[in-house]
Coordinates of C-alpha atoms in Angstrom, one line a residue:
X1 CA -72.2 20.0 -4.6
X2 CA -68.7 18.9 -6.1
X3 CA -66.5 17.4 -3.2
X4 CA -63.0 19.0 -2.9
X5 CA -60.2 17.8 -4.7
X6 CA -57.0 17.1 -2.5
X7 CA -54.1 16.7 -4.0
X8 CA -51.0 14.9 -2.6
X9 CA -47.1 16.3 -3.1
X10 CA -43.8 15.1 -1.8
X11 CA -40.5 17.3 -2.8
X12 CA -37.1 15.9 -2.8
X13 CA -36.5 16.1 1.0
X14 CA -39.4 13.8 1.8
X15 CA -41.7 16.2 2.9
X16 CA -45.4 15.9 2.2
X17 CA -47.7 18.4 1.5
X18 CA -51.6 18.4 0.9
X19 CA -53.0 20.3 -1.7
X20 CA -56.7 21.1 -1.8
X21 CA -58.5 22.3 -4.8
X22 CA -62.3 23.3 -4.2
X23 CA -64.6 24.1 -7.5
X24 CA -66.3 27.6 -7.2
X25 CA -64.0 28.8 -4.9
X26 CA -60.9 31.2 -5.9
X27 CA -61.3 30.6 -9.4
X28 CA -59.0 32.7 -11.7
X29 CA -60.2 35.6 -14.4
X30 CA -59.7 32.9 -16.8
X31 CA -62.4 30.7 -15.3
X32 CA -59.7 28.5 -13.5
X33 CA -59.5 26.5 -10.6
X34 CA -57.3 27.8 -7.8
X35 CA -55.1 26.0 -5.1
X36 CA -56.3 26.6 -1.9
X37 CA -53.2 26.8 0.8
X38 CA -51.6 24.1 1.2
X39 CA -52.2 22.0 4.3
X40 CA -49.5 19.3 5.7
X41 CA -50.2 16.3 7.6
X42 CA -50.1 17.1 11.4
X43 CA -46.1 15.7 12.2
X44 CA -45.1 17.6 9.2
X45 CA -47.2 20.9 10.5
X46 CA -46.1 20.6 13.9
X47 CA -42.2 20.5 12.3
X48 CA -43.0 23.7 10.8
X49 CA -44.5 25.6 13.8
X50 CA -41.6 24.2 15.9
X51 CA -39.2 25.1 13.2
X52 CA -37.6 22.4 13.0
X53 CA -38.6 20.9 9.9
X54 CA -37.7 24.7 7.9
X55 CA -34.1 23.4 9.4
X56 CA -33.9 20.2 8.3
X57 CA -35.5 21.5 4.9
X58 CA -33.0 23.9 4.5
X59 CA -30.2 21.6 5.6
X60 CA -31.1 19.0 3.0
X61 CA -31.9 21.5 -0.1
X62 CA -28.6 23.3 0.6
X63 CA -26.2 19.8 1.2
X64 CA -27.6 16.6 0.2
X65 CA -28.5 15.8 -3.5
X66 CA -32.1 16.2 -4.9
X67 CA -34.2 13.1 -4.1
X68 CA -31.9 11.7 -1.6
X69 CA -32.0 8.9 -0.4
X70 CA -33.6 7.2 -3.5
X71 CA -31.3 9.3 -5.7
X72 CA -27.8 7.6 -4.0
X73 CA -26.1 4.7 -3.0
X74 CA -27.0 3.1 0.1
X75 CA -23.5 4.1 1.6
X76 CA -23.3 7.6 1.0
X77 CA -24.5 9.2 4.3
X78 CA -21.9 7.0 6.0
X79 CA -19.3 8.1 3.8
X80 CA -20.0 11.3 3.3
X81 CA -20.0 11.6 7.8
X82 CA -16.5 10.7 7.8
X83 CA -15.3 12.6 5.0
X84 CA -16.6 15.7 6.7
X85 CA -14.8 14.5 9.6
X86 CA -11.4 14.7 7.9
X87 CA -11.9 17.3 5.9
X88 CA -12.4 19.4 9.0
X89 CA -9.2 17.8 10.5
X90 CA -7.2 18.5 6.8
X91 CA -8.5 21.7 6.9
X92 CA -7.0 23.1 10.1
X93 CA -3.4 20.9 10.2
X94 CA -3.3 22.6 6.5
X95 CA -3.2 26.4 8.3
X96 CA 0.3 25.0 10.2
X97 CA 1.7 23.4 6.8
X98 CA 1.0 26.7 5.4
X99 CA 2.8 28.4 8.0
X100 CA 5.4 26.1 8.3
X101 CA 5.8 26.6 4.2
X102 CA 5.8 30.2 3.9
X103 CA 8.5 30.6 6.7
X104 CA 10.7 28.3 4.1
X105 CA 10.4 30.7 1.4
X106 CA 11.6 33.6 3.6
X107 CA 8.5 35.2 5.5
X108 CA 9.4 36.5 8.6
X109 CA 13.5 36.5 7.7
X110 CA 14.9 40.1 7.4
X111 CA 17.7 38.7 5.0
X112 CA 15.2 36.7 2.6
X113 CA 13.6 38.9 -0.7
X114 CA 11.1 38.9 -2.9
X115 CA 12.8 37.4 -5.9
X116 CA 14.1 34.9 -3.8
X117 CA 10.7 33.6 -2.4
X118 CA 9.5 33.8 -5.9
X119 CA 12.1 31.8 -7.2
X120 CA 11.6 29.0 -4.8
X121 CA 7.8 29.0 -5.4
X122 CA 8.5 28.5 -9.2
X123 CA 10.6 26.5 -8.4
X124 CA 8.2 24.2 -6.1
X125 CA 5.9 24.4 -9.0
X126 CA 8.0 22.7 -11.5
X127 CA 8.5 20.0 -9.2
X128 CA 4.4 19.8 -8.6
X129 CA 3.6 19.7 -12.3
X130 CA 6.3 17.6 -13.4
X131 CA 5.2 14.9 -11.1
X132 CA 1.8 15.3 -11.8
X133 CA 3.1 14.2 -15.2
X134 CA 4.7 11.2 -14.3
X135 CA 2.0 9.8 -11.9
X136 CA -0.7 10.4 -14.4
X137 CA 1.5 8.0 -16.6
X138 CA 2.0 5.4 -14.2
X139 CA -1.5 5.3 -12.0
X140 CA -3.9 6.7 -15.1
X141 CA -5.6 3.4 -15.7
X142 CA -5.5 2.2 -12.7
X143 CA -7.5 5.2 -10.4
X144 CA -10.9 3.6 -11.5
X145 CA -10.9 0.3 -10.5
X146 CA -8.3 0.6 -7.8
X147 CA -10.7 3.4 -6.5
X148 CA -10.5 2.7 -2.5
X149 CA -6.3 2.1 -2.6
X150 CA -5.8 5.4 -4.0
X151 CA -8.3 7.5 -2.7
X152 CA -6.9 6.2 1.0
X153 CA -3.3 7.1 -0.5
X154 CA -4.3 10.4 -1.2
X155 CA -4.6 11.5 2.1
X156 CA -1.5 9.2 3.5
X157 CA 0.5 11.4 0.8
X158 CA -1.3 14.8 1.9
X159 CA -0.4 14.5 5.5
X160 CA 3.3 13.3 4.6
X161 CA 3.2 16.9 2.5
X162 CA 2.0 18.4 5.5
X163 CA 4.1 17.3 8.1
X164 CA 7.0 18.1 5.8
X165 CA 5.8 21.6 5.4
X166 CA 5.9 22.2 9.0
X167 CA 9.4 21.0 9.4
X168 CA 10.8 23.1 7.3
X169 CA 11.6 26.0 9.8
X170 CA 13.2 23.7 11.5
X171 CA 15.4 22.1 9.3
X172 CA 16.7 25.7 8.5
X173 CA 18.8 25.3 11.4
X174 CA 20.4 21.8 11.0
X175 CA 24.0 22.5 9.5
X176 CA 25.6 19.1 9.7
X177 CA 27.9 20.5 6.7
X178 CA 30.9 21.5 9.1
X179 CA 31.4 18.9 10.7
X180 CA 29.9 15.4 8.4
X181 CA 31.2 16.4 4.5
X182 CA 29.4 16.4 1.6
X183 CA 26.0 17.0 3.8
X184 CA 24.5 19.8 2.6
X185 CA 23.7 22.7 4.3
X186 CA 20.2 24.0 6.3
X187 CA 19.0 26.2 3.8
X188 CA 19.6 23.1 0.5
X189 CA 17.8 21.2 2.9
X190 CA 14.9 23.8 3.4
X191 CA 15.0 23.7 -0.5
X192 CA 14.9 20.1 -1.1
X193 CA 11.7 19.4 1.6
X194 CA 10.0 22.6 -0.1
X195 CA 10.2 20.8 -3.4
X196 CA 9.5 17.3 -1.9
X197 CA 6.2 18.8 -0.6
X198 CA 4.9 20.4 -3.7
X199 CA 5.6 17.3 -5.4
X200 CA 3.6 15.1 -2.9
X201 CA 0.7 17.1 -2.4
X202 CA 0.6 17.4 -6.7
X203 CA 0.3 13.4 -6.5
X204 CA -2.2 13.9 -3.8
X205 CA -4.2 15.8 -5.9
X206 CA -3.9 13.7 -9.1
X207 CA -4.8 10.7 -7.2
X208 CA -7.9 12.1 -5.4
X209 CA -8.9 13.7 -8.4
X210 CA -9.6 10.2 -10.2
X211 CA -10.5 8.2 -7.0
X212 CA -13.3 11.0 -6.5
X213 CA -14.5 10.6 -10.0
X214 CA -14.7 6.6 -10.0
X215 CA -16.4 7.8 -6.4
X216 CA -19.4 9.8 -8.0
X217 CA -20.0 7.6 -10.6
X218 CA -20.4 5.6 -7.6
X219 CA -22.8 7.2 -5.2
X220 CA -24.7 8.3 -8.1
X221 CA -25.8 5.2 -9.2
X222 CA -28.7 3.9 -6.6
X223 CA -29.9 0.3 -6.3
X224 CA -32.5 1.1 -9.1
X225 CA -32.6 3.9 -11.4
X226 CA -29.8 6.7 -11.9
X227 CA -29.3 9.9 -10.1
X228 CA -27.6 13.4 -11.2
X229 CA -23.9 13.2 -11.5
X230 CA -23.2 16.8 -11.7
X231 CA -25.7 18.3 -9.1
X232 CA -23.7 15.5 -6.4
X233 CA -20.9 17.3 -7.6
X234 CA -22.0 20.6 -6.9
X235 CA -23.6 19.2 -3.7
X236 CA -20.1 18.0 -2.3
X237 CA -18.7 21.6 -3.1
X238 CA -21.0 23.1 -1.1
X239 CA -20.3 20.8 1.7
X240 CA -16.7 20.9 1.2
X241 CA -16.5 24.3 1.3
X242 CA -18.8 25.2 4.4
X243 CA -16.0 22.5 6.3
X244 CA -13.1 24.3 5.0
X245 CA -14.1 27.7 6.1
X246 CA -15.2 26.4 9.4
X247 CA -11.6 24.3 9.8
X248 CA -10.0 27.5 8.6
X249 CA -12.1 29.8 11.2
X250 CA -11.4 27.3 14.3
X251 CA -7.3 26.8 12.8
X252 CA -7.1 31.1 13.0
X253 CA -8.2 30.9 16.5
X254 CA -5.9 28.2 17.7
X255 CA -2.6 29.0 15.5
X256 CA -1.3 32.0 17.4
X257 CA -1.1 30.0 20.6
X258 CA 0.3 27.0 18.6
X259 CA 4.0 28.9 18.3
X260 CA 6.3 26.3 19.9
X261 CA 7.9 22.6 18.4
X262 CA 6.0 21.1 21.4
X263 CA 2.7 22.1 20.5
X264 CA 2.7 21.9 16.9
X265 CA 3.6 18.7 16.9
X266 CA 1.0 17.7 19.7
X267 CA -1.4 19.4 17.4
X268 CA -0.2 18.0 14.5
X269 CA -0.5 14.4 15.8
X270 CA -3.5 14.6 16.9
X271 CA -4.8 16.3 13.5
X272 CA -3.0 14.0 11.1
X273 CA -4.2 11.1 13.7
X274 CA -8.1 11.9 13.2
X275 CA -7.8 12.3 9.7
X276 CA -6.5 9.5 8.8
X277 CA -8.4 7.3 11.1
X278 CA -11.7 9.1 9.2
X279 CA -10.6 8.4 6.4
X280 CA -9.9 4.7 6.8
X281 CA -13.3 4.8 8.1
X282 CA -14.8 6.5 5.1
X283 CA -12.7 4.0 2.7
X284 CA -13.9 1.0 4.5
X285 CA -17.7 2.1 4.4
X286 CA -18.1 2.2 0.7
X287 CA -19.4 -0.9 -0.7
X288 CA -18.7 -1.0 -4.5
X289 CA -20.8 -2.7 -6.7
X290 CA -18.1 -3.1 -9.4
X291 CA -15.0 -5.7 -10.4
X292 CA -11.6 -5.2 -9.7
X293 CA -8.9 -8.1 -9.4
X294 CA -9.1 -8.3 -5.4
X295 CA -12.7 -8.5 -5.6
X296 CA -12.8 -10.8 -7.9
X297 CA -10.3 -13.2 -6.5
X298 CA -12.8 -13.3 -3.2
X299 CA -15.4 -13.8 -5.3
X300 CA -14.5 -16.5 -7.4
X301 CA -12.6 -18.6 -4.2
X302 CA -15.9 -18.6 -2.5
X303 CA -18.5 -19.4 -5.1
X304 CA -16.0 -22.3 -6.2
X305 CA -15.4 -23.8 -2.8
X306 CA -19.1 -25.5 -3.2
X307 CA -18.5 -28.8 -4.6
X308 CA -22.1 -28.6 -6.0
X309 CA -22.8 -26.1 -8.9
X310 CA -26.7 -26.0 -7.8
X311 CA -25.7 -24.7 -4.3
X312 CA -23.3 -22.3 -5.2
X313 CA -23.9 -18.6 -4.8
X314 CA -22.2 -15.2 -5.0
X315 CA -21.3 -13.0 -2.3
X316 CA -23.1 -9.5 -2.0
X317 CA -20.8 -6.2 -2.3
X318 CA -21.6 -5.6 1.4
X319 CA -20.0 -9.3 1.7
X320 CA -17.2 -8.4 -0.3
X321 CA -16.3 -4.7 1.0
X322 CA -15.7 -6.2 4.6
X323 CA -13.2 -9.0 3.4
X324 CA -11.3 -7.0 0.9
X325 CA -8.0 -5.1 1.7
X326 CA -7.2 -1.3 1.3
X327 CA -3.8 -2.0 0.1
X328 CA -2.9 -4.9 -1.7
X329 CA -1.0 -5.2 -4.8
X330 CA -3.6 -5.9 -7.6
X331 CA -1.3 -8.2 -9.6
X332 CA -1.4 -10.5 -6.6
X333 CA -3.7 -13.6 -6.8
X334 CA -5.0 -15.0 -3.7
X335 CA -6.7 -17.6 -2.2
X336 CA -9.1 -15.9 -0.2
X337 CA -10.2 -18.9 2.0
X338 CA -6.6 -18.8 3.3
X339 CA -5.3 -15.7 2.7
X340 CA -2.3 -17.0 1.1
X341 CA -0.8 -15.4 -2.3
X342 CA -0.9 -18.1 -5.0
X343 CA 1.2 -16.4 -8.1
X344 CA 1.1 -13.0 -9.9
X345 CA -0.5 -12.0 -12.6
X346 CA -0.4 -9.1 -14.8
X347 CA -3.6 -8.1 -17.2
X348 CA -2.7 -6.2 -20.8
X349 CA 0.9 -6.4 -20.8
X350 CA 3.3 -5.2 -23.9
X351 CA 3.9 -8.5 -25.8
X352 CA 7.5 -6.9 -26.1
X353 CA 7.8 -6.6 -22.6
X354 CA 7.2 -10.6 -22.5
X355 CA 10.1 -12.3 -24.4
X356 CA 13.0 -11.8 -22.4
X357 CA 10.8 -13.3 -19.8
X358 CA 8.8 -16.2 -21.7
X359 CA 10.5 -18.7 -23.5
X360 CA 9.8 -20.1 -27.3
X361 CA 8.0 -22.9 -26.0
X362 CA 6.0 -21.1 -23.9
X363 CA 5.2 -18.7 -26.7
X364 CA 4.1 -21.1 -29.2
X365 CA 1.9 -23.2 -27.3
X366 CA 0.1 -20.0 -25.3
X367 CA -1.0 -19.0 -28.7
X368 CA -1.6 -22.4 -29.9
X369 CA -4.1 -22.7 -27.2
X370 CA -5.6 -19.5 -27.0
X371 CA -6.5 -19.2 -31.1
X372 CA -10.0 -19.0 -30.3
X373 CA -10.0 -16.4 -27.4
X374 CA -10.0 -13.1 -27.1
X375 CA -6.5 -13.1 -25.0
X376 CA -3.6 -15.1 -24.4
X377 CA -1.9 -16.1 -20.9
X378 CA 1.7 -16.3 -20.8
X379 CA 3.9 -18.2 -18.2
X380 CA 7.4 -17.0 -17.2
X381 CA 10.1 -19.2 -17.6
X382 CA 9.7 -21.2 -14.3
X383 CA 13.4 -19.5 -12.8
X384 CA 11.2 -16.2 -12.6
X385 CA 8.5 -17.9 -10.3
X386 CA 8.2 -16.2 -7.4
X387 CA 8.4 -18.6 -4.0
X388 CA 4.6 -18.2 -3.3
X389 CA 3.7 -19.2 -7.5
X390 CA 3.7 -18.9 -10.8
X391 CA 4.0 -15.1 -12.9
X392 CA 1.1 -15.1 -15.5
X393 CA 1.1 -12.3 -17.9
X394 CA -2.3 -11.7 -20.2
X395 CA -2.2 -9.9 -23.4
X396 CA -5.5 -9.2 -25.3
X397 CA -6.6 -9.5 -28.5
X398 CA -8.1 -6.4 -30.8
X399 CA -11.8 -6.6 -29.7
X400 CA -11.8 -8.0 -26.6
X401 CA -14.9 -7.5 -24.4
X402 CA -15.2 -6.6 -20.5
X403 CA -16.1 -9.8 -19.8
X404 CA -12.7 -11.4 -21.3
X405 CA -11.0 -9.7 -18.3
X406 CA -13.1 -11.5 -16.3
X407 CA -12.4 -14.7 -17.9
X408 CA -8.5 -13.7 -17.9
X409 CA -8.6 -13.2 -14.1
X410 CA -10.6 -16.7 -13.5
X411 CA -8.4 -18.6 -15.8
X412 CA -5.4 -17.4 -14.1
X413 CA -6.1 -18.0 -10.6
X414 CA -6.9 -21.7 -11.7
X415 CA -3.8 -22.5 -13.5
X416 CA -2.0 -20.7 -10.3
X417 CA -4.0 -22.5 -7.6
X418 CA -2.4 -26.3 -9.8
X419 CA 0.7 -24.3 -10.1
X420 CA 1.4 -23.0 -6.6
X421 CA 2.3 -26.8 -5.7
X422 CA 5.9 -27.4 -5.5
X423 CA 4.9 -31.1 -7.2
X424 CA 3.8 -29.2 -10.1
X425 CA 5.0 -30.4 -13.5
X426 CA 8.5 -28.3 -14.6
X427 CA 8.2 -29.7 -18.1
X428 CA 6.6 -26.3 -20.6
X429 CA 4.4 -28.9 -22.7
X430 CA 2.6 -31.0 -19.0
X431 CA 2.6 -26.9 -17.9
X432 CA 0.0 -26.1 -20.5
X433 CA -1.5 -28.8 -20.4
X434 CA -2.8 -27.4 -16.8
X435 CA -3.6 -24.3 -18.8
X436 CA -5.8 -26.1 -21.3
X437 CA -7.6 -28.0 -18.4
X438 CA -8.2 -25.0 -16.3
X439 CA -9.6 -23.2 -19.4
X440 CA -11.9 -26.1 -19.5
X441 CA -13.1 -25.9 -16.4
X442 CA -13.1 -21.6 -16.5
X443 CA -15.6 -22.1 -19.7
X444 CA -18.2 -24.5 -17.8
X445 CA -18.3 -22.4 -14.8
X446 CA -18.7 -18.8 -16.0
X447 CA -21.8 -18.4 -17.6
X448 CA -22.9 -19.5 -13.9
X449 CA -20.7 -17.3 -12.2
X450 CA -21.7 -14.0 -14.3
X451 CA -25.6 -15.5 -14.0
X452 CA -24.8 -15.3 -9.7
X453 CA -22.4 -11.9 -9.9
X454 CA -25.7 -10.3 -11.3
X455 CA -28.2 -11.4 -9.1
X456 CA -26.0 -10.4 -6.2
X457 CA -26.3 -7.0 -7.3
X458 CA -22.7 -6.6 -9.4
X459 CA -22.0 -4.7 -12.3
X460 CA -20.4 -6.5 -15.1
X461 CA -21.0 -4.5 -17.6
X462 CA -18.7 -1.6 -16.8
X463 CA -15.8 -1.2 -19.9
X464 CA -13.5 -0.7 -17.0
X465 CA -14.3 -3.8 -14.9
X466 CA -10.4 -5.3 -13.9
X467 CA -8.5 -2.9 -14.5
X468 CA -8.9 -0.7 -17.2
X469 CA -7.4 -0.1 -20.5
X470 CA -4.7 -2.0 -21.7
X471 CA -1.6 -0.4 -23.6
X472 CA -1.2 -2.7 -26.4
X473 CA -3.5 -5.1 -28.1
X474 CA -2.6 -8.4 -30.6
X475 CA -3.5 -7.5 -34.3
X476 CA -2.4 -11.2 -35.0
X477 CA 0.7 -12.8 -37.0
X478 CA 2.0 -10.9 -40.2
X479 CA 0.2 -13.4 -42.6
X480 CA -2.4 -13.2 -41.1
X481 CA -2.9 -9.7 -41.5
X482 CA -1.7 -9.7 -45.3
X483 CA -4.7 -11.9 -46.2
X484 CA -6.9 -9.4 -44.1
X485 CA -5.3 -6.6 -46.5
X486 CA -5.6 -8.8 -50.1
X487 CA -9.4 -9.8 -48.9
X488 CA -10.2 -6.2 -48.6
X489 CA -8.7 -4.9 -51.9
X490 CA -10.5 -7.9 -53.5
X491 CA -13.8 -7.3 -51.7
X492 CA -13.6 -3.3 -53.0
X493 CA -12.6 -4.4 -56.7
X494 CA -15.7 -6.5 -56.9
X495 CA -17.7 -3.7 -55.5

């Protein structure tokens, strides 16, 4: 007699089922072999007789993505606590903003109309979109790899929109105008924080727009092998919106006994408190596996403070993610060991922007000694230094490569780090010279460093790595393009 077949499943929540197959028994009209019911091990069957493991089931088909935890990061259960957490907190301190903003357009005032409230939302829109405008100009290229500053910044900006929206009743009835001139009165006040609001929360949602995308991409990319972008998406909806519905349930029971200035603000304290508090705690739980200019500054002053190449080592992104800053200014160059700012740098600058600030000297020799490279570093004239170093300004060249960020960065913070001495030569042709060294040294000590970033678990491969895409790019000199153009035609003529 055959021997039963058994057959072992696990679905995406873990669970493990057994699935026996006997010969002879339940076959199908087609002669098949049918499943008998499945059986589950005994902690898995007692779950299910308890109900608790139909729960957690449930719980983890409906919120958490397919295959997780194999199918995230490591830090996305941590992050994904606290983000409920102020979400909840957003949730109900919006239902006062909201109040608080639809008393400034007129509800509840028996001498406000219709047109007028619509007015003033149009024109709060204008003011929203118009903004959105200018910040996706100004903070586009930066959202990726800046990705904890600004998704941290988002909510500083939505609570300063919210506590603006709830003192706008208020400010109705501050008329400084009779006796201070030129102030203006309660209700252009009203106006002006109506407008200020739609404007910040606008940015707010801009900036945690692109901060949640670079976020994703993020927790959708485990330690080995690639999980679904767009079902952690939908996954984080459904989260999202079971949280805001239960902020917006527990806010309607709780706003009509909120109806004094005392107790909104207590409230609203306490709200704005918690959020922002869980969302520093999110920020600082996510450990990214990718390089931005902070990051890369604590990497590179730690693996060079080994005197010996054969001992030196890379640190993890766990390592990293505890010593770096929310906000820091990413043109800053530090030394990490001791915290001080060495010089500033800025990566894909305009070379128009660069000749009021560089002078011919300065110009000449930068590309003298970066023909061969895929960028150029620029000095400032030495009476723009700042007191704590140098201002370095990198252009690239028209096919640069990821990695030639990486090498920008280096090679900056090395001339900077000779620079940042007082002693340091003043003379333009001894100031390169420090260049040319340091891009000695930057050459024999990156293939190492790249070989260490990787087996520490970094990504530096990502076409975004420092700081994304730069405005402008060097063609090269006018002759040089000319002879391009004459080689071309000649090359086609032959053809």
């Amino acid at each position: 007699m055959t021997e039963a077949l058994v057959l072992v499943e696990r679905d995406d929540t873990g669970r493990v089922s057994r699935i026996p197959i006997a010969p002879g028994v339940g076959r199908s009209s087609t002669g098949g072999i049918k499943a008998l019911p499945s059986s589950r091990s005994p902690r898995s069957s007692y779950a299910a007789l308890t109900g608790l493991g139909s729960i957690r089931h449930i719980f983890y088909d409906l919120f958490l993505p397919a295959g997780y935890p194999a199918s995230v990061s490591p830090d996305y259960l941590q992050y994904q606590t606290y983000n409920a957490l102020q979400a909840f907190c957003s949730s109900v301190s919006g239902l006062l903003a909201s109040r608080g903003a639809l008393e400034g357009v007129g509800v509840g005032n028996a001498s406000a109309s219709a047109t007028q409230a619509l007015l003033l939302t149009v024109l709060k829109d204008v003011f929203s979109r118009v903004t959105t405008i200018i910040a996706a100009y100004y903070c586009g290229t930066s959202l990726y790899p800046e990705t904890k500053t600004f998704r941290f910044l988002a909510d500083v900006v939505n609570d300063a929109s919210i506590v603006l929206d709830t003192l706008i009743p208020y400010i109705g009835a501050i008329n400084l105008s009779e006796t201070i001139p030129f102030v203006p009165t309660g209700a252009t006040l009203q106006i002006v924080a109506l407008c200020m609001s739609g404007a910040l929360r606008s940015l707010c949602g801009l900036v945690a727009g692109g901060s949640k995308a670079a976020l994703t991409n993020h927790f959708a990319s485990p330690l080995t092998g690639k999980g679904d972008v767009g079902e952690l998406n939908a996954k984080d909806a459904s989260r999202e919106t079971v949280i805001g519905l239960s902020g917006m349930l527990l806010g309607t029971l709780l706003i009509p006994y909120i109806n004094t200035r005392a107790s909104t603000y207590i409230m609203l304290f306490v709200l704005v408190g918690g959020h922002l508090l869980f969302n520093y705690l999110a920020v600082r739980s996510v450990v990214l596996r990718t390089l931005n200019r902070q990051r890369t500054s604590i990497l590179w002053t730690d693996y060079r403070k080994s005197p010996e190449v054969s001992k030196r080592r890379a640190l993890s992104p766990s390592e990293v993610a505890s010593r770096e800053l929310i906000f820091e200014t990413p043109m800053y160059m530090r030394d990490c060991n001791t915290g001080q700012i060495i010089g500033r740098c800025t990566l894909g600058a305009p070379l128009q922007t660069l000749m009021p600030l560089c002078t011919t000297e300065h110009i000449a020799a930068a590309l003298q000694v970066f023909q061969k490279e895929k960028y150029v570093l620029f000095l400032a004239d030495r009476k723009r230094w700042q007191s704590r170093g140098p201002t370095i300004f990198v252009c690239f060249k028209d096919g640069y490569r990821p990695i030639d960020q990486l090498r920008a960065w280096v090679h900056s913070m090395e001339v900077a780090a000779v620079l940042n001495d007082p002693h340091a030569a003043k003379d333009p042709a001894t100031t390169y010279q420090v260049v040319h060294q340091a891009m000695a040294l930057m050459r024999e000590a990156m293939d190492g460093f790249v070989t260490c970033l990787v087996q520490a678990g970094w990504d530096t491969a990502d076409d975004s790595m420092m700081f994304g895409s730069p405005t402008s790019l060097i063609l090269g000199t006018d002759k040089d393009l000319q002879d391009a153009e004459i080689n071309d035609q000649e090359v086609k003529k032959d053809r």
